[in-house]
PDB file of C-alpha atoms and ligand atoms in Angstrom:
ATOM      1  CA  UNK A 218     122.094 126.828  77.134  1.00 58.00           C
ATOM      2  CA  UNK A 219     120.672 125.182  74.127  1.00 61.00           C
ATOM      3  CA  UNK A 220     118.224 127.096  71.494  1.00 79.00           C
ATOM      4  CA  UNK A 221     115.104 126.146  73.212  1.00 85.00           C
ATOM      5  CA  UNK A 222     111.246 127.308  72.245  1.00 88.00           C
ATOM      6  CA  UNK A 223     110.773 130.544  74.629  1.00 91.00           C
ATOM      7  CA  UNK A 224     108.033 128.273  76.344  1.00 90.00           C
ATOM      8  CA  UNK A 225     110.557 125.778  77.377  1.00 91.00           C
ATOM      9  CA  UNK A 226     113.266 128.006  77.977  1.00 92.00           C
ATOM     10  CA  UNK A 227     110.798 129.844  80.546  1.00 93.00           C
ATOM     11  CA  UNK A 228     110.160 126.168  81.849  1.00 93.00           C
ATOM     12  CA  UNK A 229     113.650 125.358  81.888  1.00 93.00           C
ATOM     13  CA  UNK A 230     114.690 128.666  83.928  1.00 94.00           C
ATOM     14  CA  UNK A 231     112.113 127.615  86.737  1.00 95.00           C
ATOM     15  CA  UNK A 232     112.842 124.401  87.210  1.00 95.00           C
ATOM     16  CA  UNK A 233     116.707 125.012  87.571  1.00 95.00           C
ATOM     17  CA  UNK A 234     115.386 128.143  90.270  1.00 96.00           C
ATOM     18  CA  UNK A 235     114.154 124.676  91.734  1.00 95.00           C
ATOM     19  CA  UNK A 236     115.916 122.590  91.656  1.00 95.00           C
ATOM     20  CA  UNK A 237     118.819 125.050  93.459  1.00 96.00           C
ATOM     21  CA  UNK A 238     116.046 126.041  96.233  1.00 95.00           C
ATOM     22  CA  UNK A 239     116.480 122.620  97.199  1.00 94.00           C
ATOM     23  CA  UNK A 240     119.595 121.488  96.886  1.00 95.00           C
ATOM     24  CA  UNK A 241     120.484 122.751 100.932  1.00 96.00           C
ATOM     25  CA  UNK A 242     117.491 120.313 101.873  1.00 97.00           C
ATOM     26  CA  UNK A 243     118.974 117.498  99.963  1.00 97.00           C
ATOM     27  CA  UNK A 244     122.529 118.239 100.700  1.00 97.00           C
ATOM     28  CA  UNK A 245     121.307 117.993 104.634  1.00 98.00           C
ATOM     29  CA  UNK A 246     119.453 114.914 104.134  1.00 98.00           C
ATOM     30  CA  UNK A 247     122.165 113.158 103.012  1.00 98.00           C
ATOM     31  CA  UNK A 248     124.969 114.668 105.160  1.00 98.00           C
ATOM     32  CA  UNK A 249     122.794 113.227 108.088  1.00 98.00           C
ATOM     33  CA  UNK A 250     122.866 110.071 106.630  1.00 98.00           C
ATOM     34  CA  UNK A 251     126.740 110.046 105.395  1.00 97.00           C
ATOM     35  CA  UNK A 252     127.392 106.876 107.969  1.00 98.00           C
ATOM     36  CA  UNK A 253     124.995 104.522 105.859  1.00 98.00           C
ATOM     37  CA  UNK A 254     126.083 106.110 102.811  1.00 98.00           C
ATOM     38  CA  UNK A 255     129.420 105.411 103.583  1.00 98.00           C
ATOM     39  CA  UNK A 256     129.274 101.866 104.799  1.00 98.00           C
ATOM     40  CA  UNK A 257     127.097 101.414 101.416  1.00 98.00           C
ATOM     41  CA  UNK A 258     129.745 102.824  99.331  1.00 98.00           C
ATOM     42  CA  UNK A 259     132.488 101.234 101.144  1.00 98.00           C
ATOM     43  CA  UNK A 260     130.713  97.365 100.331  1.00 98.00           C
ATOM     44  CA  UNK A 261     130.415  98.643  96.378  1.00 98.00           C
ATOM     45  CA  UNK A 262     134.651  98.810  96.809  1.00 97.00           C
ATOM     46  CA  UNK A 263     134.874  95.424  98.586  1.00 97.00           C
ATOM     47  CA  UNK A 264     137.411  93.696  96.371  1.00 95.00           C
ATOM     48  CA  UNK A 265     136.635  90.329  98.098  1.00 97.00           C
ATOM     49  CA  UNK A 266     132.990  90.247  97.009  1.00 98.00           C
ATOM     50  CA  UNK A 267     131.832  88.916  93.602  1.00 98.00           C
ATOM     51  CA  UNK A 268     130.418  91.701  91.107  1.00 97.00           C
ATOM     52  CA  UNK A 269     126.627  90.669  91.231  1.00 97.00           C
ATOM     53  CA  UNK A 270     127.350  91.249  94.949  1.00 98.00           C
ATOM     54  CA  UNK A 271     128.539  94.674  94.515  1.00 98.00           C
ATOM     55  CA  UNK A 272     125.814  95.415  92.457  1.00 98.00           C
ATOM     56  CA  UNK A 273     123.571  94.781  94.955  1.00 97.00           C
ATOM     57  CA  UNK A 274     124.966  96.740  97.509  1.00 98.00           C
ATOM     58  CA  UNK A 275     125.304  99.865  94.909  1.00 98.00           C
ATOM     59  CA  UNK A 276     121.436  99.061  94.137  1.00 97.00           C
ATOM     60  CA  UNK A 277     121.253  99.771  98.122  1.00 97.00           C
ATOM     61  CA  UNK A 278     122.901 102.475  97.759  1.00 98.00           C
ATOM     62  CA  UNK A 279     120.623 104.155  95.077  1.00 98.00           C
ATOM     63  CA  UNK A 280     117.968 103.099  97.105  1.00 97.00           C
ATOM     64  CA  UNK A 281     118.639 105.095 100.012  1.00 98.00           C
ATOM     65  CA  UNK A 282     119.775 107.867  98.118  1.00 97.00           C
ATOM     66  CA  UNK A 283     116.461 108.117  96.549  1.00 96.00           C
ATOM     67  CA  UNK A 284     114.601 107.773  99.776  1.00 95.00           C
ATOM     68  CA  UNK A 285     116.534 110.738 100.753  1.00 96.00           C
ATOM     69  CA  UNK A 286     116.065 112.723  97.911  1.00 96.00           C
ATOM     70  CA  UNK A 287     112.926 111.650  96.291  1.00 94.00           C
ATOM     71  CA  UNK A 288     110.676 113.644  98.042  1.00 94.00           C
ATOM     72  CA  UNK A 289     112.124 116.945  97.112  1.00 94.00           C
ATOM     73  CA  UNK A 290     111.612 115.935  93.072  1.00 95.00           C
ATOM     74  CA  UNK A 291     109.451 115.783  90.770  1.00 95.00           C
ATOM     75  CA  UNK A 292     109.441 112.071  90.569  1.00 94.00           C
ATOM     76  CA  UNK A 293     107.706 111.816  94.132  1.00 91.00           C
ATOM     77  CA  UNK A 294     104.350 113.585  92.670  1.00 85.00           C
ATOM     78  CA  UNK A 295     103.903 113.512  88.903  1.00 80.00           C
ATOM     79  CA  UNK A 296     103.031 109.775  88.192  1.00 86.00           C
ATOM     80  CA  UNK A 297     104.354 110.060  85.131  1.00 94.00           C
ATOM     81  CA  UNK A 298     106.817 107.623  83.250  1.00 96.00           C
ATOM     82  CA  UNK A 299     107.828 110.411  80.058  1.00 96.00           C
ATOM     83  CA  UNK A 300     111.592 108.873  81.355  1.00 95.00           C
ATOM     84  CA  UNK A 301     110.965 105.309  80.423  1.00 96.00           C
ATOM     85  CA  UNK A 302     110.822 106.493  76.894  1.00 94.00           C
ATOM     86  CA  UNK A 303     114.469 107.752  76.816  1.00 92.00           C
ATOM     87  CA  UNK A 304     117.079 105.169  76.121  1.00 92.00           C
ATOM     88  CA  UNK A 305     118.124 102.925  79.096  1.00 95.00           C
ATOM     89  CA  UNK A 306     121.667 102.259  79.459  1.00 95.00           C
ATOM     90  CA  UNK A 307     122.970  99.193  81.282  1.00 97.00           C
ATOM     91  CA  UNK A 308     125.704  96.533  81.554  1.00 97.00           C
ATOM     92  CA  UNK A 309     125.398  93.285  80.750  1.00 97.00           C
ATOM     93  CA  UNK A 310     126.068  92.323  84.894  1.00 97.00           C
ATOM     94  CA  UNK A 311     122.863  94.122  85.506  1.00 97.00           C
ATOM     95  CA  UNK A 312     120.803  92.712  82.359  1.00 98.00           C
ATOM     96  CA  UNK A 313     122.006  89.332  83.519  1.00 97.00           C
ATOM     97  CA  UNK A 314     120.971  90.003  87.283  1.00 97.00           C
ATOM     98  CA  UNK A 315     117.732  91.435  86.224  1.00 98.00           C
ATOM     99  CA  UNK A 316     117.677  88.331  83.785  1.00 98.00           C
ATOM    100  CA  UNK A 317     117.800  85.690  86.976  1.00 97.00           C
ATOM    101  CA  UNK A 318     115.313  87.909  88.994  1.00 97.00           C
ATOM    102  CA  UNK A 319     112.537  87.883  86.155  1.00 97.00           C
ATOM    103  CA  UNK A 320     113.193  84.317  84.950  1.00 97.00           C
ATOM    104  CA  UNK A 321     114.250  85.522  81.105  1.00 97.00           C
ATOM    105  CA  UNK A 322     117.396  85.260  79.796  1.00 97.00           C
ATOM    106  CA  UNK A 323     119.009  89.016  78.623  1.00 97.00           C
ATOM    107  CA  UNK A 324     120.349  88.850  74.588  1.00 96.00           C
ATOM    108  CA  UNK A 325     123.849  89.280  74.759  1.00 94.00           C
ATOM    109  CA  UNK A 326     124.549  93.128  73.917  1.00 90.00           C
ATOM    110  CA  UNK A 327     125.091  93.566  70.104  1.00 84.00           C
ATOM    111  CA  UNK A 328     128.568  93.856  68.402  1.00 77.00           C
ATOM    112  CA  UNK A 329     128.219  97.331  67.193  1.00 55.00           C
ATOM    113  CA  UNK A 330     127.312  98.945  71.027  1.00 49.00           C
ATOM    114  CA  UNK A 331     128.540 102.099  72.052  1.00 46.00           C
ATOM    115  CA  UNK A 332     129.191 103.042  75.782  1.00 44.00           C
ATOM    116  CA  UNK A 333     125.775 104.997  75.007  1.00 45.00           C
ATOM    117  CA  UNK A 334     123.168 103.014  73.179  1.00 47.00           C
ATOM    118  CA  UNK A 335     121.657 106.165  71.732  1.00 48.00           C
ATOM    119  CA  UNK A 336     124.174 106.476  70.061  1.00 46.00           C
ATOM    120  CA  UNK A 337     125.016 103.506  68.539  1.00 46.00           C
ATOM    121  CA  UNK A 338     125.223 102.684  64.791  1.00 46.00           C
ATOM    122  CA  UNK A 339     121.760 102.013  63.192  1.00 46.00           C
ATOM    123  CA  UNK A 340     121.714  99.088  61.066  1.00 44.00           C
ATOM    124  CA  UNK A 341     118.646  97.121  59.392  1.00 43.00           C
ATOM    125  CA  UNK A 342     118.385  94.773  61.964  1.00 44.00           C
ATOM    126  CA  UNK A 343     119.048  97.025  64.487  1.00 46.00           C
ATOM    127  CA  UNK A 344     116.934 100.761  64.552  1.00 48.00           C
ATOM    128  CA  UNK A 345     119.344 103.263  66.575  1.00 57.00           C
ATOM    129  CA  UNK A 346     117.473 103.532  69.884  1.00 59.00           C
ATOM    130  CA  UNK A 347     115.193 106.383  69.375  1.00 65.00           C
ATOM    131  CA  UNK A 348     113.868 109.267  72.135  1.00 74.00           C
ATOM    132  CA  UNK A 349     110.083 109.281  71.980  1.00 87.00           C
ATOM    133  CA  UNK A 350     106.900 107.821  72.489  1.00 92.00           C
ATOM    134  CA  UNK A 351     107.419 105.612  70.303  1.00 90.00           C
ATOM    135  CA  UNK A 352     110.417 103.912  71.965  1.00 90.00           C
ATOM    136  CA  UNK A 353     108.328 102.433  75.272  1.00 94.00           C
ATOM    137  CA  UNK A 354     110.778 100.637  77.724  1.00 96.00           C
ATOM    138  CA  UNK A 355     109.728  96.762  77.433  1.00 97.00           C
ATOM    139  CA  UNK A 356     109.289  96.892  80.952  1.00 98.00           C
ATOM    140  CA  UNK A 357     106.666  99.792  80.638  1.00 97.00           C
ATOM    141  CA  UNK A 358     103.068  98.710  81.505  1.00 96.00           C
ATOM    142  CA  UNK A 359     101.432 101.326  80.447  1.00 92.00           C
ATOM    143  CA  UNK A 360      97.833 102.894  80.897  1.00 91.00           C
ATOM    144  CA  UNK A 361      95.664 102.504  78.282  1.00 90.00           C
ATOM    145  CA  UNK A 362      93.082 105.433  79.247  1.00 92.00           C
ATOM    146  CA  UNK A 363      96.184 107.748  79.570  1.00 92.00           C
ATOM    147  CA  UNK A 364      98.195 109.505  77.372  1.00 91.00           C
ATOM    148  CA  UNK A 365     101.881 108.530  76.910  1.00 93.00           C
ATOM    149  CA  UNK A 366     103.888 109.371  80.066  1.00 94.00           C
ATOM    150  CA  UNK A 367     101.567 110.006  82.033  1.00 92.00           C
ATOM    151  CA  UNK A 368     100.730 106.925  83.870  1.00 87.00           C
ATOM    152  CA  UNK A 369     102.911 103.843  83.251  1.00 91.00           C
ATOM    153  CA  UNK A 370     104.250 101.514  85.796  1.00 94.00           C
ATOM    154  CA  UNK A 371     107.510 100.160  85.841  1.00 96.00           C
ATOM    155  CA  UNK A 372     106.992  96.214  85.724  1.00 97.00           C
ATOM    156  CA  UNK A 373     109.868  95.020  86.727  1.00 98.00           C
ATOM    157  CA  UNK A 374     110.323  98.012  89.420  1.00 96.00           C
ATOM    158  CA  UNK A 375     112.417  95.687  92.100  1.00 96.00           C
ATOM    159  CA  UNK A 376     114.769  94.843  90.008  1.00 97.00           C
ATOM    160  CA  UNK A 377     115.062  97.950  87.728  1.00 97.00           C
ATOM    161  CA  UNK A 378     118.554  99.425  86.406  1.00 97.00           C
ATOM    162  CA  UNK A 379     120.980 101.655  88.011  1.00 96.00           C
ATOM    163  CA  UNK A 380     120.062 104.194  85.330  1.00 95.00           C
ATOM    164  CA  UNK A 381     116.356 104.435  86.573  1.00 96.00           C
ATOM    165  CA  UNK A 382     117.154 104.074  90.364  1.00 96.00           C
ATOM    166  CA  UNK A 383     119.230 107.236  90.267  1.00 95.00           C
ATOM    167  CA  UNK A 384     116.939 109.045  87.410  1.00 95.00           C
ATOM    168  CA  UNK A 385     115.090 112.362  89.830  1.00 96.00           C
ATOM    169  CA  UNK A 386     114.485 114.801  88.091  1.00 96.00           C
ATOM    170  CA  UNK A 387     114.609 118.153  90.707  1.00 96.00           C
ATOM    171  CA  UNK A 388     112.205 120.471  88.845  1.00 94.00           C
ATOM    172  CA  UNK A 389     108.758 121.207  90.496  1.00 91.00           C
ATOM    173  CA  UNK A 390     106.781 119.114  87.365  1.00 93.00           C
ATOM    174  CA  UNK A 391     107.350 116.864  85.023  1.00 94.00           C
ATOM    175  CA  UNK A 392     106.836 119.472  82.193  1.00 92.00           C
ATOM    176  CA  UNK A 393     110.928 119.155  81.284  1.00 93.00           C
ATOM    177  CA  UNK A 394     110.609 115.246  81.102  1.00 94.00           C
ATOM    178  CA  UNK A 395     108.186 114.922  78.000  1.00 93.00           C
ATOM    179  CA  UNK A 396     110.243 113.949  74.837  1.00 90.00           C
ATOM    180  CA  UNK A 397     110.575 116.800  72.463  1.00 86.00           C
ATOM    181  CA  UNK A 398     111.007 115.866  68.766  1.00 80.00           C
ATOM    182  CA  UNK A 399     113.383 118.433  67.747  1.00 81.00           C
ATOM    183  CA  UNK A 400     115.492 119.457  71.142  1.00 81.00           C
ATOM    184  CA  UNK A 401     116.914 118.140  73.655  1.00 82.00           C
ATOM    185  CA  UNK A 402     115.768 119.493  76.620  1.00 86.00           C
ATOM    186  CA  UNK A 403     118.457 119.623  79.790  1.00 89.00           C
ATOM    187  CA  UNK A 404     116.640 118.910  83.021  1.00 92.00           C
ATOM    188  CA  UNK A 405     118.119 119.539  86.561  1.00 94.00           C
ATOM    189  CA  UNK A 406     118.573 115.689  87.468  1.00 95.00           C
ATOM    190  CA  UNK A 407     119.347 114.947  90.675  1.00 96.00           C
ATOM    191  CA  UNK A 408     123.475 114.445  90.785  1.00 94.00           C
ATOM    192  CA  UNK A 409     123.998 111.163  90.670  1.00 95.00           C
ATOM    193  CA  UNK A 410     127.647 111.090  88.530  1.00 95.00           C
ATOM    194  CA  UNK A 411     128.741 109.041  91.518  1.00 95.00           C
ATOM    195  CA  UNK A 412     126.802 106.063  91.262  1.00 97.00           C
ATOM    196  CA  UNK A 413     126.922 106.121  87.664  1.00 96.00           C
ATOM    197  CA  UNK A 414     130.613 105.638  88.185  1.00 96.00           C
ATOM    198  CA  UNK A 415     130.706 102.912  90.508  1.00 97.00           C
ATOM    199  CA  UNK A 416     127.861 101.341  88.115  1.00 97.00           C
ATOM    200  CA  UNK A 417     130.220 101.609  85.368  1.00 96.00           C
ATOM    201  CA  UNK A 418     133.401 100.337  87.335  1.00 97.00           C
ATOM    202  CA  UNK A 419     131.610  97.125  88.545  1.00 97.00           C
ATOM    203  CA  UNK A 420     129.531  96.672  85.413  1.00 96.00           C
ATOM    204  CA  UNK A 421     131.948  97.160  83.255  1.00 94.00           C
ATOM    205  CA  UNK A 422     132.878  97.478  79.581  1.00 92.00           C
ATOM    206  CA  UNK A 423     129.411  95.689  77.638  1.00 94.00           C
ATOM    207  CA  UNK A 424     126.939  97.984  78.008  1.00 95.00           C
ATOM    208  CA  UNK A 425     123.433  98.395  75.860  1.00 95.00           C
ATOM    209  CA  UNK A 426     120.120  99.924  75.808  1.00 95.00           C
ATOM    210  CA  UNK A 427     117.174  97.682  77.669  1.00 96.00           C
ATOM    211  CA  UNK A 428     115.918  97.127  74.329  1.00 95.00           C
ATOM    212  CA  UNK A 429     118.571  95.469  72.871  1.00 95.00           C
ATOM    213  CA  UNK A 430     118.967  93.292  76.149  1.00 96.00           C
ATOM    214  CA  UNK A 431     115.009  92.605  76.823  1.00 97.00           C
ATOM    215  CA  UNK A 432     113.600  93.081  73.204  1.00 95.00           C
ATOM    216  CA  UNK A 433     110.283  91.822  73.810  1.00 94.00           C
ATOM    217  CA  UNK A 434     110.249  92.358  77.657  1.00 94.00           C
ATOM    218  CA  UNK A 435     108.602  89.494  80.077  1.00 91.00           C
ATOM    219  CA  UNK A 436     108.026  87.584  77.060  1.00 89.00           C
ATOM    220  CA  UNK A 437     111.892  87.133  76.521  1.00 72.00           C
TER     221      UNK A 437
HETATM  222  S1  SF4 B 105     112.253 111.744  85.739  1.00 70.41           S
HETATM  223 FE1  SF4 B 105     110.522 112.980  85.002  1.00 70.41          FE
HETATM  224  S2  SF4 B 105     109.211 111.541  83.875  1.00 70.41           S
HETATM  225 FE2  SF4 B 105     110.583 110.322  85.139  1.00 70.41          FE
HETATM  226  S3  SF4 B 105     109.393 109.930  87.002  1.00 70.41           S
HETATM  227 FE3  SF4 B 105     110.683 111.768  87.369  1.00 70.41          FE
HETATM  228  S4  SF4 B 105     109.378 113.521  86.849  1.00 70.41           S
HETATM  229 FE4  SF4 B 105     108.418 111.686  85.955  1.00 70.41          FE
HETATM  230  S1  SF4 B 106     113.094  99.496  83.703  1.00 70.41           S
HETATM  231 FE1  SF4 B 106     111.212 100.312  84.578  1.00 70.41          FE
HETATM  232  S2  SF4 B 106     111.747 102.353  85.347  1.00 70.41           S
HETATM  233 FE2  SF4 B 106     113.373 101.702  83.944  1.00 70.41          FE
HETATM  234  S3  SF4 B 106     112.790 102.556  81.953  1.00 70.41           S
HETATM  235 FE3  SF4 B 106     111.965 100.477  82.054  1.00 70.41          FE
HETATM  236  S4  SF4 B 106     109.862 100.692  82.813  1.00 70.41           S
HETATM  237 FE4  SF4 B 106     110.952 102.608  83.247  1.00 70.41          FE
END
């Protein structure tokens, strides 16, 4: 457990109390749907089919995962968007297919990447990718007569990343999400080391943040 603030500690403790009151519910929603989930799973490990292809069917899959389980997080009732301020990590398959969908072409992911772009080297030309409010998601359209992260809209939401599809967080309120400028604050996400697997095996090696991808968003 990390050296947290007694107020977010206290928060922290709660939401994991939760998120494990739940987890039977979600666990049963998804057993019940295990022949979808498998046939979804088993198109992601089609060898035959191109990787944009198995992309899509593992964006099907995170779909109907988050059908199951989105009701049962926090993400079903907040409106809030605190997450689209953390760094987004994606391959270049998925920049590219988000690319075609939105009619701009992705940059192609810088030299110095890391397999997390929060981590990455800063440099000059390149800022490290930051946590914050001050690191929007290009794709954030965000609500002027709101504070930050608590009422942006995804604006590219069809065609969003694997990161975001399988992002739930399983507290009761989005209290944990808000970026903190001196901790990091572990939240009880929803488990999704599975599809960030099979996101990883078909996406492969060239991975960046949104922002280096997208840099200015719609406008290319
Ligand atoms: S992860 Fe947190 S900030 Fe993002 S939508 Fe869910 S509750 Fe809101
Ligand atoms: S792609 Fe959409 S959901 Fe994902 S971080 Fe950006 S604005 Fe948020």
């Amino acid at each position: 457990m990390p050296d947290l603030p007694e107020e977010l500690r206290a928060e922290h403790e709660k939401a994991v109390a939760f998120a494990r009151s739940q987890e039977e519910t979600v666990q049963q929603r998804l057993d019940a749907d295990r022949p979808t989930l498998t046939m979804l799973v088993n198109a992601t490990q089609d060898g035959k089919l191109p990787r944009e292809t198995r992309m899509a069917w593992l964006r099907k899959l995170a779909d109907r995962i988050n059908q199951l389980a989105q009701s049962l997080s926090a993400c079903a009732t907040n409106h809030c968007s605190h997450c689209c301020y953390a760094p987004v990590s994606l391959s270049f398959l998925e920049a590219k297919l988000i690319g075609a969908a939105i009619g701009v072409e992705p940059k192609a992911p810088p030299a110095q990447t890391a397999r997390h772009a929060a981590s990455a080297t800063p440099t000059p030309l390149r800022p490290k990718i930051g946590h914050g409010y001050a690191w929007p998601c290009p794709f954030l359209v965000e609500d002027a007569s709101l504070p930050s992260g608590k009422g942006g809209k995804c604006g590219i939401y069809e065609h969003r990343p694997m990161v975001c599809r399988s992002c739930l967080s399983m507290a009761a309120s989005d209290k944990l999400c808000e970026p903190q400028p001196d901790h990091l604050v572990p939240l009880p996400l929803f488990d999704a080391r599975v599809l960030h697997l099979l996101a990883a095996q078909i996406g492969g090696a060239e991975v960046a943040d949104i922002r280096d991808f997208f840099p200015a968003g719609m406008a290319g």
